Coordinates of C-alpha atoms in Angstrom, one line a residue:
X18 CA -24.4 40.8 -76.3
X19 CA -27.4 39.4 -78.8
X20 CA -26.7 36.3 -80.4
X21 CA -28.5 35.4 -83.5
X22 CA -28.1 33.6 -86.8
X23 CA -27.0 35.3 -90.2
X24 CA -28.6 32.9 -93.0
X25 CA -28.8 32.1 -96.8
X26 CA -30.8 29.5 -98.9
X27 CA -31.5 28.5 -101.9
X28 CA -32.5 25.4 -103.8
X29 CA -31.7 24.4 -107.4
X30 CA -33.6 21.7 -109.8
X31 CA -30.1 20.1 -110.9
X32 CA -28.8 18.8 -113.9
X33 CA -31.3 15.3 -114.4
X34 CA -34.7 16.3 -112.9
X35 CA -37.4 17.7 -114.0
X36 CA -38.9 19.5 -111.2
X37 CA -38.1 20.7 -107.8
X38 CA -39.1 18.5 -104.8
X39 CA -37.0 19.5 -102.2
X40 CA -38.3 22.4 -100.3
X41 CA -36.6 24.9 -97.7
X42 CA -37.1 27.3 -95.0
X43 CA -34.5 30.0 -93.4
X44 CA -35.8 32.8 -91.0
X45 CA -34.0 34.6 -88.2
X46 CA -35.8 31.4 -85.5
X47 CA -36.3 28.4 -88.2
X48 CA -34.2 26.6 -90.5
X49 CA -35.4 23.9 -92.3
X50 CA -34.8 21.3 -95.2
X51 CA -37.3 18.9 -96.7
X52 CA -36.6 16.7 -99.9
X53 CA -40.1 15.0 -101.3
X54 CA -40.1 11.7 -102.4
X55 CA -43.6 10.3 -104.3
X56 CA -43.3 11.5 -107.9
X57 CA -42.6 14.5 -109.1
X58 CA -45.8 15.7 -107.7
X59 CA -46.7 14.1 -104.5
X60 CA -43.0 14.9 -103.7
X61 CA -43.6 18.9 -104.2
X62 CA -46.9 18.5 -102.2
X63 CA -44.7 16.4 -99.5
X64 CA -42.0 19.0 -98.6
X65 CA -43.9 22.0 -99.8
X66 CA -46.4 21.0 -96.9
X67 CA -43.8 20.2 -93.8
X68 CA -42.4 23.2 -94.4
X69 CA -45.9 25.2 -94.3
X70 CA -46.3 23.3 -90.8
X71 CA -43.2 24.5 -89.4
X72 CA -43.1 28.2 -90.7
X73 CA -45.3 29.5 -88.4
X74 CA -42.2 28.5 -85.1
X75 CA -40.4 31.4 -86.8
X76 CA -41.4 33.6 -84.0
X77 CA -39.9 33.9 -80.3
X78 CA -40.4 30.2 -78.8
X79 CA -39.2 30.3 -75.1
X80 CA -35.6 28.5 -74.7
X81 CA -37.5 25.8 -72.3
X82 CA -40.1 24.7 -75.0
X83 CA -38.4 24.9 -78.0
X84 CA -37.6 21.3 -78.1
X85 CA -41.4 20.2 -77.7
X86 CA -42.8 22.6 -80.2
X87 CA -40.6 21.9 -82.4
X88 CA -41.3 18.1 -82.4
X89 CA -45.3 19.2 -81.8
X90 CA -44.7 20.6 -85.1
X91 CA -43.7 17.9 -87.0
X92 CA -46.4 15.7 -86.0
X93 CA -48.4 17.9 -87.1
X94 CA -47.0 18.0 -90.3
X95 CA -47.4 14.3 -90.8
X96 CA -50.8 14.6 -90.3
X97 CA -51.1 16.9 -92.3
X98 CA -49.5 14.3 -95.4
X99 CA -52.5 11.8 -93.9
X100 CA -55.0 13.9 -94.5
X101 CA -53.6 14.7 -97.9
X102 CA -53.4 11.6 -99.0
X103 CA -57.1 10.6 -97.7
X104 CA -58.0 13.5 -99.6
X105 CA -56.3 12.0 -103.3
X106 CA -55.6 8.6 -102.8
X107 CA -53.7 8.9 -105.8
X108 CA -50.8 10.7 -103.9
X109 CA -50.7 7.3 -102.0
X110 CA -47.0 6.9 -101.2
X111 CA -45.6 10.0 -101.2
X112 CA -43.6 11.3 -98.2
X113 CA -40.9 13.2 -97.5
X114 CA -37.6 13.3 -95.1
X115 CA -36.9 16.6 -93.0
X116 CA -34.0 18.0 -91.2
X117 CA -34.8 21.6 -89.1
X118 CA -33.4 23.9 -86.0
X119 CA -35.3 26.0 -84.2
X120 CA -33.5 28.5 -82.3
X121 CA -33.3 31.0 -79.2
X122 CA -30.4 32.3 -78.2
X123 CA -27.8 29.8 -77.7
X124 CA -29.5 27.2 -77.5
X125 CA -31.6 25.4 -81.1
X126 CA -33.8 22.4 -81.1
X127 CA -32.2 19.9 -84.1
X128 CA -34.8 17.7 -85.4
X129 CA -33.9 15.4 -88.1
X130 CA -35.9 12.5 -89.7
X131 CA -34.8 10.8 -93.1
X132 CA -31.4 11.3 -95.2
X133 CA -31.2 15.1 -95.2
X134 CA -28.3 16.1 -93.4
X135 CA -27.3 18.8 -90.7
X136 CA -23.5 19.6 -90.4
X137 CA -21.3 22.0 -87.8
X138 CA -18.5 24.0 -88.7
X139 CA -17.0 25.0 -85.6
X140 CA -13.0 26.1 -84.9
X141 CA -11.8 25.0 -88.3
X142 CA -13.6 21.6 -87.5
X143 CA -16.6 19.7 -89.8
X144 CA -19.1 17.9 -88.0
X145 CA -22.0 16.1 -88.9
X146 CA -24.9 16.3 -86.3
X147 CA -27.3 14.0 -88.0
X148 CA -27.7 10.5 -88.7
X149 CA -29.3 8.9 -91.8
X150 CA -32.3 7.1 -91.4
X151 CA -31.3 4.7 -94.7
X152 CA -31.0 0.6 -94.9
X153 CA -27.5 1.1 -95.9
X154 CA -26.5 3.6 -92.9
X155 CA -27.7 0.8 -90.9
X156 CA -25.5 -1.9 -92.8
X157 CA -22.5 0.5 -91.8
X158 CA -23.7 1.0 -88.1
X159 CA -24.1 -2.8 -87.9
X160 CA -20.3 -3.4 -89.0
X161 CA -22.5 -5.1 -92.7
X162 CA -20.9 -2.9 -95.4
X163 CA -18.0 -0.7 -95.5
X164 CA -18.5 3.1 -96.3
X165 CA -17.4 2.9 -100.1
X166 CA -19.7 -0.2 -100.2
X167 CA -22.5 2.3 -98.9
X168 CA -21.5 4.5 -101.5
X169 CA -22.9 2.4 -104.6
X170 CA -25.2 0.0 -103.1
X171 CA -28.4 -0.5 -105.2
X172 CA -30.8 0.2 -101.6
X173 CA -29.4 3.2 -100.5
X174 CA -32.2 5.3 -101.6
X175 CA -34.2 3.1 -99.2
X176 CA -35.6 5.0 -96.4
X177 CA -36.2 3.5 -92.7
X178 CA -37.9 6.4 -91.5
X179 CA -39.7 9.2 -93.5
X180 CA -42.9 12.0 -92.9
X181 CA -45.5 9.8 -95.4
X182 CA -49.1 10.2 -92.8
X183 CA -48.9 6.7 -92.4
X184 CA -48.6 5.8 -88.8
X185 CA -46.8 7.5 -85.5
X186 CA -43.5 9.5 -86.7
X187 CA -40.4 8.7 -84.9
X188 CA -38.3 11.6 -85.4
X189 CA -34.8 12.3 -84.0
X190 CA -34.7 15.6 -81.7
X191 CA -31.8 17.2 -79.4
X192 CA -31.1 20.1 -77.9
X193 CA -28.1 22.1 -78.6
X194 CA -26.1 25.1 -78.0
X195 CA -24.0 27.0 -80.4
X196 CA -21.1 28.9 -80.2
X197 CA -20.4 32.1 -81.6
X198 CA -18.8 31.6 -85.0
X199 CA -20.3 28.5 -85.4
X200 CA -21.7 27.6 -88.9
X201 CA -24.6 25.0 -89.6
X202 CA -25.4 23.7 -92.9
X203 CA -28.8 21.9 -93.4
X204 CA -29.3 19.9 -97.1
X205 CA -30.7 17.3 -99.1
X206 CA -29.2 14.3 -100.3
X207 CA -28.6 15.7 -103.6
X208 CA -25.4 17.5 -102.2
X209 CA -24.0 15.0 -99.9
X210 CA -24.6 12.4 -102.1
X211 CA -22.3 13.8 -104.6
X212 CA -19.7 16.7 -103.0
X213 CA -17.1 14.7 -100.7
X214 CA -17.1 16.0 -97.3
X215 CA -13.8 16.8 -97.4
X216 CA -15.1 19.5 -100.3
X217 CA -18.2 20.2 -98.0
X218 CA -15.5 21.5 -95.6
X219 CA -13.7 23.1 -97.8
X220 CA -16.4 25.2 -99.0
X221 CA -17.8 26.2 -95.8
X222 CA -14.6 27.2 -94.5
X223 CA -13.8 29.6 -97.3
X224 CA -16.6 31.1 -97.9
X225 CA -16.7 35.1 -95.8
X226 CA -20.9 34.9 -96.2
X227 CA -23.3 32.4 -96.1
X228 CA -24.8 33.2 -99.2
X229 CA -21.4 32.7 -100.8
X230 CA -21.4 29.2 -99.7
X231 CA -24.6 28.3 -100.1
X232 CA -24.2 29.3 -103.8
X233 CA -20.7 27.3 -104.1
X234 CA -22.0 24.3 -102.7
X235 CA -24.6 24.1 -105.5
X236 CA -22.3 24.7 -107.9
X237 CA -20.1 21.8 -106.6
X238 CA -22.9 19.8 -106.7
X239 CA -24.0 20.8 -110.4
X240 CA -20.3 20.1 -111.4
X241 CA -20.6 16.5 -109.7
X242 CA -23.4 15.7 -112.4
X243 CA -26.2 17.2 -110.4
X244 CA -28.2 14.1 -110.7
X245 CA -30.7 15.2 -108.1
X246 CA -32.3 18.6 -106.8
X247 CA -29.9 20.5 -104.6
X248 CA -30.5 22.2 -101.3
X249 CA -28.8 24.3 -98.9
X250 CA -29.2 26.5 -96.1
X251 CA -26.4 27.8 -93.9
X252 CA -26.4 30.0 -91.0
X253 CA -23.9 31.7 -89.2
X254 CA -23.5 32.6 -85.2
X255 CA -23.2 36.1 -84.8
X256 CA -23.5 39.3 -82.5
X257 CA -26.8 40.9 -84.1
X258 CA -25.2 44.1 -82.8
X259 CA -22.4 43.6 -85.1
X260 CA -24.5 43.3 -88.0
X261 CA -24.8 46.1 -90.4
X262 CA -28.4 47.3 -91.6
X263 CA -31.8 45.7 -91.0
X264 CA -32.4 42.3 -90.2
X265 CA -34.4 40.8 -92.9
X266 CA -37.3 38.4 -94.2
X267 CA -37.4 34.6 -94.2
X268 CA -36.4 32.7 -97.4
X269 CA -38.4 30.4 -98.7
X270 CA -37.2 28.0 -101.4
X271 CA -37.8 25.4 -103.8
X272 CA -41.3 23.4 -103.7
X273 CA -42.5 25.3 -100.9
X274 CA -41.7 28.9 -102.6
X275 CA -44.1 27.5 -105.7
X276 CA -47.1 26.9 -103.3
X277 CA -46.7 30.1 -101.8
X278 CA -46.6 32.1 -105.0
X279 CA -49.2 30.1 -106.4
X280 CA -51.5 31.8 -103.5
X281 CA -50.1 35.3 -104.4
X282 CA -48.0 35.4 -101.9
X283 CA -45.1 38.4 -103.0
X284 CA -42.1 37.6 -104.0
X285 CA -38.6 39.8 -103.1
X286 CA -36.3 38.7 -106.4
X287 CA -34.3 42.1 -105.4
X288 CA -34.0 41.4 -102.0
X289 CA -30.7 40.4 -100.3
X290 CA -30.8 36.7 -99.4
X291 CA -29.5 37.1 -95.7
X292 CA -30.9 37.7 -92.2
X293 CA -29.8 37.6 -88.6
X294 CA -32.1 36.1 -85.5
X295 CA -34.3 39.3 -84.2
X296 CA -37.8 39.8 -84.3
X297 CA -39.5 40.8 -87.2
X298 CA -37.4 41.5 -90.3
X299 CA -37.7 43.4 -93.9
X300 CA -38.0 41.6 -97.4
X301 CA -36.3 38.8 -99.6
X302 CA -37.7 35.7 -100.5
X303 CA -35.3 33.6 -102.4
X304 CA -36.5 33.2 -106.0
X305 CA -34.4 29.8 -106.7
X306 CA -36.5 27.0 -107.5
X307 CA -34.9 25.1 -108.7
X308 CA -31.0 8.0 -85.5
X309 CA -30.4 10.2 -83.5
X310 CA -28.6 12.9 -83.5
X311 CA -25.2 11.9 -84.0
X312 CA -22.4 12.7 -81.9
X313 CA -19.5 15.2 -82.9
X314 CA -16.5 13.8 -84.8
X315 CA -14.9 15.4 -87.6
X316 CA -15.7 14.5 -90.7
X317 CA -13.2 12.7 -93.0
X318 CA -14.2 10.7 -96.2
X319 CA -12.6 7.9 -94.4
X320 CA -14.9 7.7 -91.2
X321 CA -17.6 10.2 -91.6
X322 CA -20.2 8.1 -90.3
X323 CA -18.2 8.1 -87.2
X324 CA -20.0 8.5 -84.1
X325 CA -17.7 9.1 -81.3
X326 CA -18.6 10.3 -77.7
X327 CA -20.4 13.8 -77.9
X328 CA -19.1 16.8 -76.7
X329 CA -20.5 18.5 -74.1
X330 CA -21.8 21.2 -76.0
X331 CA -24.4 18.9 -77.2
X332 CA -27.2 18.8 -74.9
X333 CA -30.0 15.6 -74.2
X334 CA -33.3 17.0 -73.2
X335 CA -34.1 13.2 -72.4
X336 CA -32.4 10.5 -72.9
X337 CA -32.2 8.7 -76.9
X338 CA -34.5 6.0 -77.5
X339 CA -32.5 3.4 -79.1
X340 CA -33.5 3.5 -83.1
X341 CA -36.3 1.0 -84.3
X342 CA -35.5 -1.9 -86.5
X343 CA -39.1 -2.3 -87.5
X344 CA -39.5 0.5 -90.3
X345 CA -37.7 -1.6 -92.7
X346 CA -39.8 -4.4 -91.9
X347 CA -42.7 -2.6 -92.8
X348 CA -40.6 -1.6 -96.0
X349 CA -39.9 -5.3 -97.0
X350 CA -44.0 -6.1 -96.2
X351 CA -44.7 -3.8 -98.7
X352 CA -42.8 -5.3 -101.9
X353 CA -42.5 -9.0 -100.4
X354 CA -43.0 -10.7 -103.4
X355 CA -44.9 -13.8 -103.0
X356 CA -44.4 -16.8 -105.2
X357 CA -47.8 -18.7 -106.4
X358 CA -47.7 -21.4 -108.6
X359 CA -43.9 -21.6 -109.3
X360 CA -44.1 -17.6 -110.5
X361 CA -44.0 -14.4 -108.7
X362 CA -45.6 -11.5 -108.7
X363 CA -44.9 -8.1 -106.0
X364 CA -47.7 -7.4 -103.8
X365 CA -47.0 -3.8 -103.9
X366 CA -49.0 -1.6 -106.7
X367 CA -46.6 1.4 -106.7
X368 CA -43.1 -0.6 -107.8
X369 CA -43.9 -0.6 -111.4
X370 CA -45.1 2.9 -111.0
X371 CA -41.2 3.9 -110.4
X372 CA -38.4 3.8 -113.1
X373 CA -34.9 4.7 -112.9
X374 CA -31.9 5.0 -115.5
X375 CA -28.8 3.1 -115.5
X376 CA -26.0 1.3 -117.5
X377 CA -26.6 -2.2 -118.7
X378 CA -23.6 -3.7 -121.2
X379 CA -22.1 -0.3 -121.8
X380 CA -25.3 1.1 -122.5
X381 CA -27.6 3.8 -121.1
X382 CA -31.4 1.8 -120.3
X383 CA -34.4 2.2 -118.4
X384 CA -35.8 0.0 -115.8
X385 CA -39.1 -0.2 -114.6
X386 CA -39.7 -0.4 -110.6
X387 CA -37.4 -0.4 -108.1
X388 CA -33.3 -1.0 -108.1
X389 CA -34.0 -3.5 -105.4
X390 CA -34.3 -7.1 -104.6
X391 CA -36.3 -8.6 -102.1
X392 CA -35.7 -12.5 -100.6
X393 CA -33.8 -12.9 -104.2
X394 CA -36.4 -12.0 -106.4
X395 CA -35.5 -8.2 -108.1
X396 CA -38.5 -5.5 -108.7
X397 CA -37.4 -4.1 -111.9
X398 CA -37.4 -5.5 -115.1
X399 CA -35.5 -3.6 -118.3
X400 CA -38.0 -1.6 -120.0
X401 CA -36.0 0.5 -122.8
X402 CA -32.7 0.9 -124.5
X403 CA -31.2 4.0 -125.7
X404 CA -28.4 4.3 -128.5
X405 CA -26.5 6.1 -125.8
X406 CA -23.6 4.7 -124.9
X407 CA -22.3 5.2 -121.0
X408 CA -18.4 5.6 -122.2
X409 CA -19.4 9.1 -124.3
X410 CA -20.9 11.0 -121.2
X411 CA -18.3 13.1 -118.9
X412 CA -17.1 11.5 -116.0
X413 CA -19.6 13.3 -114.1
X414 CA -22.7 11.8 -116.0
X415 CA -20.9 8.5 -116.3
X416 CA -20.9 8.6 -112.3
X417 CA -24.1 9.3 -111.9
X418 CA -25.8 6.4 -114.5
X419 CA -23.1 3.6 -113.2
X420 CA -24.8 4.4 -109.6
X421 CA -28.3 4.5 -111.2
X422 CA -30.7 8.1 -111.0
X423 CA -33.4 6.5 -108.9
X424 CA -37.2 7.6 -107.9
X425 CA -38.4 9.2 -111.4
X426 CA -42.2 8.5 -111.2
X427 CA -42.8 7.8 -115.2
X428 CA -41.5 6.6 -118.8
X429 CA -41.9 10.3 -119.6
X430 CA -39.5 11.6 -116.8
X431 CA -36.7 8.7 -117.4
X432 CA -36.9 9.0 -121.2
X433 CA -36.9 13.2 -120.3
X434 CA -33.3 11.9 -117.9
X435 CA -31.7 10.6 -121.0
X436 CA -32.4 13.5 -123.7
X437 CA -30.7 15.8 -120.7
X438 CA -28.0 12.8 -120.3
X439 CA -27.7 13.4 -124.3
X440 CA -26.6 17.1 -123.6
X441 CA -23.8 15.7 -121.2
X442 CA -21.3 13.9 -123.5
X443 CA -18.2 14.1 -124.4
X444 CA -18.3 14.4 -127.9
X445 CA -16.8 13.0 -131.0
X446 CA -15.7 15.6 -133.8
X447 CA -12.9 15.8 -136.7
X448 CA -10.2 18.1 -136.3
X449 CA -6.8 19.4 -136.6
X450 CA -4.4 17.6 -134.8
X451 CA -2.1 21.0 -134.4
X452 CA 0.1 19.1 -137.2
X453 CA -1.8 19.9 -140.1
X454 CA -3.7 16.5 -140.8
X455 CA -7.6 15.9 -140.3
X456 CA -8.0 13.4 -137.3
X457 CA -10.9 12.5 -135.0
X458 CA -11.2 14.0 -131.6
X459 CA -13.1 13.0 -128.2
X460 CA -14.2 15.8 -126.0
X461 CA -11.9 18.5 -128.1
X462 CA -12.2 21.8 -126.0
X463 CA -14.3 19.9 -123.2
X464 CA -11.5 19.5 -120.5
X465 CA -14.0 21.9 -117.8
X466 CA -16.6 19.3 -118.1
X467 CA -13.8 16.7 -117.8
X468 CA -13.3 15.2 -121.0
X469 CA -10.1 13.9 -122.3
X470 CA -9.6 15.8 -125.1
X471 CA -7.5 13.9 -127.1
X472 CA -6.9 12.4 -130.7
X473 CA -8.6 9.3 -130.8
X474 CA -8.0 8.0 -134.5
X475 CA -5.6 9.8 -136.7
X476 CA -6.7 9.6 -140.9
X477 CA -5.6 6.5 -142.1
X478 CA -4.1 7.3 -145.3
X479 CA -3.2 10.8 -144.2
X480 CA -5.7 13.9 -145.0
X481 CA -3.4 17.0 -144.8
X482 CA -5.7 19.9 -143.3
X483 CA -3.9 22.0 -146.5
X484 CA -5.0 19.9 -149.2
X485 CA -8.9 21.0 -148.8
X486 CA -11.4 23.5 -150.3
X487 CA -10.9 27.0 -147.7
X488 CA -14.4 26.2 -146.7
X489 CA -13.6 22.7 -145.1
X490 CA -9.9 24.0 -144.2
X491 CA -12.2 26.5 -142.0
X492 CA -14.7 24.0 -140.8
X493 CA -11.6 21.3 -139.7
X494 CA -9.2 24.1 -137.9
X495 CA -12.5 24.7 -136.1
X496 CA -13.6 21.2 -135.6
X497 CA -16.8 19.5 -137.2
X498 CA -18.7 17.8 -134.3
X499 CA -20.3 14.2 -135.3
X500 CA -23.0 11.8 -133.5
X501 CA -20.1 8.9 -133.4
X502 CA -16.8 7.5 -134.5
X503 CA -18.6 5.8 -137.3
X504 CA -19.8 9.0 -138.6
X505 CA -16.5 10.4 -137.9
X506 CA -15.2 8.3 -139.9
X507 CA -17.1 8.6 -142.5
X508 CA -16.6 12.4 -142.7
X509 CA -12.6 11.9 -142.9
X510 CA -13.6 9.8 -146.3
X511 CA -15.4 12.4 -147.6
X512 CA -12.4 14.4 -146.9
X513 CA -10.0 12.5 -148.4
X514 CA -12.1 12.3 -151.7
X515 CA -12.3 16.2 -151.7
X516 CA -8.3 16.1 -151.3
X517 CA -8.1 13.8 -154.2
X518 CA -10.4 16.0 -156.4
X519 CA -8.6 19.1 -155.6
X520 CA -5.1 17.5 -156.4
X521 CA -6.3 16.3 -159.8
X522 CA -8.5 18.4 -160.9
X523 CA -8.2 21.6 -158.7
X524 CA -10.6 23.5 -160.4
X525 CA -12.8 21.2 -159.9
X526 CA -14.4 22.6 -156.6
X527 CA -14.5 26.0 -155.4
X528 CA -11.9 27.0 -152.9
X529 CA -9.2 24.1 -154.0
X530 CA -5.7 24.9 -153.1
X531 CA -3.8 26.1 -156.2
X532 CA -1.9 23.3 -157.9
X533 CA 2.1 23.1 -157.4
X534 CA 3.7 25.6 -159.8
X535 CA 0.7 27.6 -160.4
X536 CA 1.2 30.0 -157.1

């Protein structure tokens, strides 16, 4: 019996971001996530070029060296990011997390640095095989914060450890066996960030192919507000001789699909997004573009961070080194902010080169640096208001401001966040209320995107739906969408005067009910 890997991925922009900077890699030896961090450029350049490094392990690695190449590889790939960045110094900064298995056989190589994630399915069970390399995992690890707390703190963007080319990397790597019928998810932030793990769970385990929940997963995310690119790649454990049909080509995704096109590289649009671990395989490139390992336990949204002794499928080529503190030190170096002269200024150039959108009084703003403070002192500052208000978005959008959408690189991008935010609301209109007088609505007809849809101001005096011109009775039955209430309002006055007119004079406007008596 052959075992091997059945695999889908795919990678999707999201609901808030302009471009793609998560890239992603699924053959029949190599799976691999990378999400890109840097501005929307550097971050493309960032992923797209870890996964380049690592492609090229997609080929029969013997089981006793799979672990080293692997981790060969992704120093390689950080110096690769150095000698970008010496290249353009104006790419200065960018970096990018990454999460990948290389297999053979039984037995994969998991390495894992940043806050991508790797999970398990295996008997019915979620696990999650990774650990975050993030400020506020290591609140939660030192007993600091509580789990929800994690959930909305203003530095959990903050990375402790990341691929950026600018010193030693320290990566997490493990060797592992799998289990036929296991299934392994690898994916960015931008779906574990916003789908529960219970949901996670749920998905994987329902899903029959890969493919199927790759696609759901996405979705789920996307429905969650999709606040940041999105993802996934998911491989099964199979018998290859079970498998029906050829095995076929990698899948690339994301950033790194771009750079490959964008050296004529072919694309396979037609091609089915699957493959199984053999040798060489036939066509499909997916067209979407958009600590350590941790021990098993299953997941729960109560304890998911968990990490409980590991089973003893989970195998240590050597033993852990215990996880450095001294990243974040570094971090904090780089924005200290150092008072002079009774003021302040932050000694790192990049900060104000960051914005990020969030609620302030009720309203949607944007600030300029980072949603972070440093010995007291924050490094942003409020930079613009919008007329949006944070209580007309769907609950979705409202989530996803009230936590803040972090890391756009410009004024452009953040001001480009809101007008997409502006598309996300749940939205005022004059209607019906299904007892024949005009009244104003929120989120009439929006209950999918999970809007109330309710009456939120009945006319006051009465408008009876009846009493207007055919054209507005039309328009009303319908439902006229407005900016606002005020506007709403004011639309109900001009419907009331229209009423009036038609009962005293209703000749007066074309399509006026007939008066009583003249039927």
């Amino acid at each position: 019996m052959t075992i091997g890997i059945r695999f889908a991925a795919r990678s999707d922009v999201g609901l808030l971001r302009e471009g793609n900077e998560d890239s992603a890699y699924a053959g029949t030896r190599l799976l691999a996530v990378a999400d890109g961090m840097g501005g929307h450029v550097g971050g493309e350049i960032a992923s797209a070029a870890a996964i380049e490094t690592l492609k090229p392990l997609d080929v029969d690695v013997p089981a006793n060296e799979i672990v080293g190449v692997l981790e060969q590889a992704v120093h390689r790939a950080n110096e690769t990011l150095h000698n970008i960045v010496e290249g353009d110094p104006s790419l200065q900064g960018m970096g990018t997390t990454l999460t990948a298995m290389l297999w053979n056989g039984r037995q994969l190589a998991l390495v894992h640095i940043g806050d991508s994630r790797a999970y398990l399915l295996r008997n019915g069970e979620l696990f999650q095989i990774t650990h975050d390399h993030t400020l506020v995992q290591s609140l939660v690890d030192e007993g600091r914060i509580s789990l929800d707390e994690a959930a909305s703190h203003p530095q959990r963007s903050l990375l402790l450890r990341a691929l950026d080319g600018r010193g030693e990397v320290d990566p997490d790597v493990s060797l592992r066996e799998a289990q036929l019928g296991d299934r392994y998810l690898l994916c960015s932030d931008g779906l574990c960030s916003v789908v529960t793990a219970e949901t996670i769970h749920h998905a994987l385990s329902a899903a029959v192919e890969p493919e199927q929940a790759v696609r759901q997963l996405i979705d789920l995310a996307n429905r969650g507000g999709g606040p940041d690119n999105i993802t996934c790649v998911v491989a099964d454990v199979v018998e290859l001789e079970s498998l029906p049909g050829p095995p076929l080509k990698p899948i690339v995704a994301g950033a790194a699909h771009n750079a490959t096109r964008t050296r004529g590289e072919a694309d396979h649009p037609g091609a089915a997004p699957g493959g199984a671990m053999a040798g060489e395989s036939p066509a499909h490139r997916a067209a979407a573009l958009r600590g350590e390992p941790q021990q098993q336990s299953a997941v729960t949204v109560a304890d998911m961070q968990a990490v409980p002794p590991q089973a003893d499928d989970a195998l240590q080529l050597t033993p852990l080194k215990p996880r450095r503190r001294w990243p974040w030190l570094v971090g904090v170096a780089m924005v200290l902010v150092v008072l002079v002269a009774g003021g302040s200024y932050v000694a790192w150039s990049s900060v104000q080169g960051q914005y990020y959108v969030a609620s302030d009084n009720g309203q949607v703003v944007i600030f300029q640096g980072m949603n972070d403070k440093v010995l007291g002192q924050k490094l942003s500052h409020l930079k613009e208001r919008s007329d949006l208000k944070v209580e007309d978005l769907t609950p979705s959008a409202q989530s996803s401001v009230r936590k803040t959408i972090d890391n756009l690189s410009s004024l452009g991008n953040a001001r480009r966040t809101i007008t997409n935010l502006r598309g996300m609301i749940c939205r005022t209109s004059v209607a019906d209320d299904g007892k024949g007088v005009v009244a104003v609505w929120k989120g009439r007809d929006q209950q999918q995107e999970g809007c109330t849809n309710k009456v939120i101001q009945p006319s006051q005096p009465e408008v009876r739906t009846n009493t207007l011109t055919t054209e507005s009775k039309k328009a009303v039955r319908k439902g006229i969408t407005v900016a606002d209430l005020p506007h709403a309002q004011d639309k109900v006055d001009q419907l009331r005067e229209e009423a009036a007119k038609c009962k005293s004079h209703p000749t007066s406007l074309q399509g006026c009910p007939p008066a009583p008596g003249n039927h």
